[in-house]
Amino acid sequence: MVSYCPICGKPVYFGEKKRSLGRDYHPLCLKCQQCKRQLTAGQHAEHDEKPYCTICYMRSFSPKGRVRNCKSDIFTIENIDRHGKRQTQSQS
């Protein structure tokens, strides 16, 4: 059975497919919907059934500010370095 790429709508044949989050993509179609970076199957976020890299997803869809009950910071893209580690005040 041939599946169809959710990005371009064309058939995805067995030898070329990249399976991610339950869908089959063409390798060149599996890219961030914002920055257009190639994504690794299963290693990305999704919003409205579209793939996003973690950085673009956090910038666009993560909550900003503080958690009301615990008063701790929410990790936003501004306070996480490019290696995924939280920056301290002295690093900013």
CSV table of C-alpha atoms in Angstrom, one decimal, residues 35-66:
chain,number,residue,atom,x,y,z
A,35,CYS,CA,13.2,27.6,9.5
A,36,LYS,CA,13.2,24.8,6.8
A,37,ARG,CA,16.0,22.8,8.5
A,38,GLN,CA,16.0,19.1,7.7
A,39,LEU,CA,14.6,17.1,10.6
A,40,THR,CA,15.5,13.6,11.9
A,41,ALA,CA,12.6,11.2,12.0
A,42,GLY,CA,11.1,11.0,15.5
A,43,GLN,CA,13.4,13.8,16.8
A,44,HIS,CA,11.1,16.8,16.3
A,45,ALA,CA,8.0,18.6,17.6
A,46,GLU,CA,4.7,18.8,15.8
A,47,HIS,CA,1.9,21.4,15.9
A,48,ASP,CA,-1.3,21.1,13.8
A,49,GLU,CA,0.2,18.0,12.2
A,50,LYS,CA,3.2,19.9,10.8
A,51,PRO,CA,6.8,19.2,11.9
A,52,TYR,CA,9.0,21.8,13.6
A,53,CYS,CA,12.5,21.8,15.0
A,54,THR,CA,12.6,22.1,18.8
A,55,ILE,CA,13.9,25.7,18.7
A,56,CYS,CA,11.2,27.0,16.3
A,57,TYR,CA,8.5,25.0,18.3
A,58,MET,CA,9.6,26.6,21.6
A,59,ARG,CA,9.7,30.1,20.1
A,60,SER,CA,6.2,29.8,18.5
A,61,PHE,CA,4.2,27.6,20.8
A,62,SER,CA,5.7,27.4,24.3
A,63,PRO,CA,4.3,29.4,27.2
A,64,LYS,CA,6.2,32.4,28.3
A,65,GLY,CA,6.8,33.7,31.9
A,66,ARG,CA,6.5,31.9,35.2
